């Protein structure tokens, strides 16, 4: 039996790597994307350093033995307000380096070329 598992998160430099593995529930157990984004923006309100990265790890196991792990990341910055209608989660406030648009402003193909979650 083969098992595949993955997890990803947003790491913000000014917050010591938070929200990290708690990205999906950053504003609480029943939080939604909007509330998570609002909390993150409040915490970064006065931050000079808005650098961040999306990080994703996938693990493959067979018969209880870990076979391999693969990691991917994309560096960027957190914008001061949400922009764009595409994507989910923190996409409206995450602007990857080399772009002037947030993930939520990019087309599906453009995001696919940069997002570590879509490279697998």
mmCIF file of C-alpha atoms in Angstrom:
data_model
loop_
_atom_site.group_PDB
_atom_site.id
_atom_site.type_symbol
_atom_site.label_atom_id
_atom_site.label_comp_id
_atom_site.label_asym_id
_atom_site.label_seq_id
_atom_site.Cartn_x
_atom_site.Cartn_y
_atom_site.Cartn_z
ATOM 1 C CA UNK A 1 0.000 0.000 0.000
ATOM 2 C CA UNK A 2 1.339 3.418 -0.989
ATOM 3 C CA UNK A 3 0.484 6.491 1.054
ATOM 4 C CA UNK A 4 1.026 10.081 -0.081
ATOM 5 C CA UNK A 5 0.753 12.991 2.352
ATOM 6 C CA UNK A 6 1.346 16.686 1.918
ATOM 7 C CA UNK A 7 1.241 19.844 3.962
ATOM 8 C CA UNK A 8 1.936 23.425 3.136
ATOM 9 C CA UNK A 9 1.951 26.784 4.792
ATOM 10 C CA UNK A 10 2.834 30.422 4.589
ATOM 11 C CA UNK A 11 5.888 31.546 6.551
ATOM 12 C CA UNK A 12 6.235 35.275 7.261
ATOM 13 C CA UNK A 13 9.650 36.562 8.288
ATOM 14 C CA UNK A 14 8.382 39.373 10.560
ATOM 15 C CA UNK A 15 6.254 36.842 12.455
ATOM 16 C CA UNK A 16 9.080 34.382 13.088
ATOM 17 C CA UNK A 17 7.775 31.962 10.447
ATOM 18 C CA UNK A 18 4.115 32.127 11.463
ATOM 19 C CA UNK A 19 1.543 31.124 10.502
ATOM 20 C CA UNK A 20 3.521 28.138 9.129
ATOM 21 C CA UNK A 21 1.818 24.791 9.645
ATOM 22 C CA UNK A 22 -1.095 26.614 11.277
ATOM 23 C CA UNK A 23 -1.875 28.609 8.102
ATOM 24 C CA UNK A 24 -5.318 27.072 7.543
ATOM 25 C CA UNK A 25 -6.461 27.789 11.100
ATOM 26 C CA UNK A 26 -4.398 30.874 11.903
ATOM 27 C CA UNK A 27 -7.398 32.892 13.105
ATOM 28 C CA UNK A 28 -8.810 29.924 15.046
ATOM 29 C CA UNK A 29 -10.117 26.396 14.552
ATOM 30 C CA UNK A 30 -13.198 27.527 12.611
ATOM 31 C CA UNK A 31 -11.458 30.316 10.709
ATOM 32 C CA UNK A 32 -12.015 30.877 7.011
ATOM 33 C CA UNK A 33 -9.645 32.342 4.419
ATOM 34 C CA UNK A 34 -10.923 35.897 4.928
ATOM 35 C CA UNK A 35 -10.419 35.794 8.705
ATOM 36 C CA UNK A 36 -6.932 34.295 8.348
ATOM 37 C CA UNK A 37 -5.938 37.036 5.893
ATOM 38 C CA UNK A 38 -7.395 39.757 8.117
ATOM 39 C CA UNK A 39 -5.476 38.486 11.155
ATOM 40 C CA UNK A 40 -2.213 38.298 9.220
ATOM 41 C CA UNK A 41 -2.626 41.829 7.842
ATOM 42 C CA UNK A 42 -3.394 43.193 11.331
ATOM 43 C CA UNK A 43 -0.243 41.590 12.700
ATOM 44 C CA UNK A 44 1.851 43.046 9.866
ATOM 45 C CA UNK A 45 0.270 46.497 10.018
ATOM 46 C CA UNK A 46 3.473 48.228 11.197
ATOM 47 C CA UNK A 47 5.994 45.708 9.846
ATOM 48 C CA UNK A 48 8.804 46.970 7.638
ATOM 49 C CA UNK A 49 9.844 43.486 6.518
ATOM 50 C CA UNK A 50 6.931 41.841 4.703
ATOM 51 C CA UNK A 51 8.943 38.997 3.159
ATOM 52 C CA UNK A 52 7.296 35.580 3.169
ATOM 53 C CA UNK A 53 7.337 32.220 1.459
ATOM 54 C CA UNK A 54 4.888 29.485 0.631
ATOM 55 C CA UNK A 55 6.335 26.099 1.537
ATOM 56 C CA UNK A 56 5.035 22.641 0.646
ATOM 57 C CA UNK A 57 6.294 19.150 1.477
ATOM 58 C CA UNK A 58 5.046 15.857 0.055
ATOM 59 C CA UNK A 59 5.952 12.492 1.585
ATOM 60 C CA UNK A 60 5.632 9.057 -0.014
ATOM 61 C CA UNK A 61 5.531 5.886 2.094
ATOM 62 C CA UNK A 62 5.142 2.243 1.157
ATOM 63 C CA UNK A 63 4.187 -0.432 3.690
ATOM 64 C CA UNK A 64 4.955 1.908 6.579
ATOM 65 C CA UNK A 65 8.402 2.865 5.296
ATOM 66 C CA UNK A 66 9.093 6.439 4.253
ATOM 67 C CA UNK A 67 10.335 6.313 0.667
ATOM 68 C CA UNK A 68 10.966 9.987 -0.074
ATOM 69 C CA UNK A 69 10.010 13.557 0.649
ATOM 70 C CA UNK A 70 9.956 16.445 -1.779
ATOM 71 C CA UNK A 71 9.826 20.117 -0.814
ATOM 72 C CA UNK A 72 9.077 23.238 -2.793
ATOM 73 C CA UNK A 73 8.861 26.897 -1.966
ATOM 74 C CA UNK A 74 8.219 30.250 -3.554
ATOM 75 C CA UNK A 75 9.461 33.492 -2.009
ATOM 76 C CA UNK A 76 7.576 36.749 -2.075
ATOM 77 C CA UNK A 77 6.085 39.537 -0.002
ATOM 78 C CA UNK A 78 2.811 40.218 1.770
ATOM 79 C CA UNK A 79 0.834 43.127 0.315
ATOM 80 C CA UNK A 80 -0.883 45.702 2.527
ATOM 81 C CA UNK A 81 -4.356 44.757 1.300
ATOM 82 C CA UNK A 82 -5.997 41.901 -0.645
ATOM 83 C CA UNK A 83 -5.831 42.066 -4.452
ATOM 84 C CA UNK A 84 -7.338 39.757 -7.059
ATOM 85 C CA UNK A 85 -10.167 37.263 -7.292
ATOM 86 C CA UNK A 86 -8.400 34.006 -8.199
ATOM 87 C CA UNK A 87 -7.060 31.317 -5.927
ATOM 88 C CA UNK A 88 -7.720 30.753 -2.243
ATOM 89 C CA UNK A 89 -6.189 31.172 1.186
ATOM 90 C CA UNK A 90 -3.485 33.808 1.296
ATOM 91 C CA UNK A 91 -3.324 34.203 -2.510
ATOM 92 C CA UNK A 92 -4.852 37.733 -2.439
ATOM 93 C CA UNK A 93 -2.025 39.070 -0.240
ATOM 94 C CA UNK A 94 0.975 37.018 -1.421
ATOM 95 C CA UNK A 95 3.010 38.564 -4.241
ATOM 96 C CA UNK A 96 5.714 36.204 -5.515
ATOM 97 C CA UNK A 97 9.109 37.696 -6.295
ATOM 98 C CA UNK A 98 9.516 38.542 -9.981
ATOM 99 C CA UNK A 99 5.825 39.501 -10.253
ATOM 100 C CA UNK A 100 3.921 42.709 -9.594
ATOM 101 C CA UNK A 101 0.717 40.763 -9.001
ATOM 102 C CA UNK A 102 -0.522 38.647 -6.130
ATOM 103 C CA UNK A 103 -1.217 34.957 -6.676
ATOM 104 C CA UNK A 104 -4.909 35.926 -6.804
ATOM 105 C CA UNK A 105 -4.230 38.311 -9.708
ATOM 106 C CA UNK A 106 -2.278 35.777 -11.775
ATOM 107 C CA UNK A 107 -3.872 33.491 -14.322
ATOM 108 C CA UNK A 108 -4.071 29.814 -13.438
ATOM 109 C CA UNK A 109 -1.114 29.031 -15.702
ATOM 110 C CA UNK A 110 1.043 31.840 -14.300
ATOM 111 C CA UNK A 111 0.360 30.677 -10.749
ATOM 112 C CA UNK A 112 1.004 27.062 -11.714
ATOM 113 C CA UNK A 113 4.471 28.061 -12.870
ATOM 114 C CA UNK A 114 5.307 29.602 -9.454
ATOM 115 C CA UNK A 115 3.198 27.843 -6.791
ATOM 116 C CA UNK A 116 4.992 24.925 -5.063
ATOM 117 C CA UNK A 117 1.630 23.198 -4.455
ATOM 118 C CA UNK A 118 0.952 22.922 -8.168
ATOM 119 C CA UNK A 119 4.344 21.590 -9.268
ATOM 120 C CA UNK A 120 3.682 18.016 -8.259
#
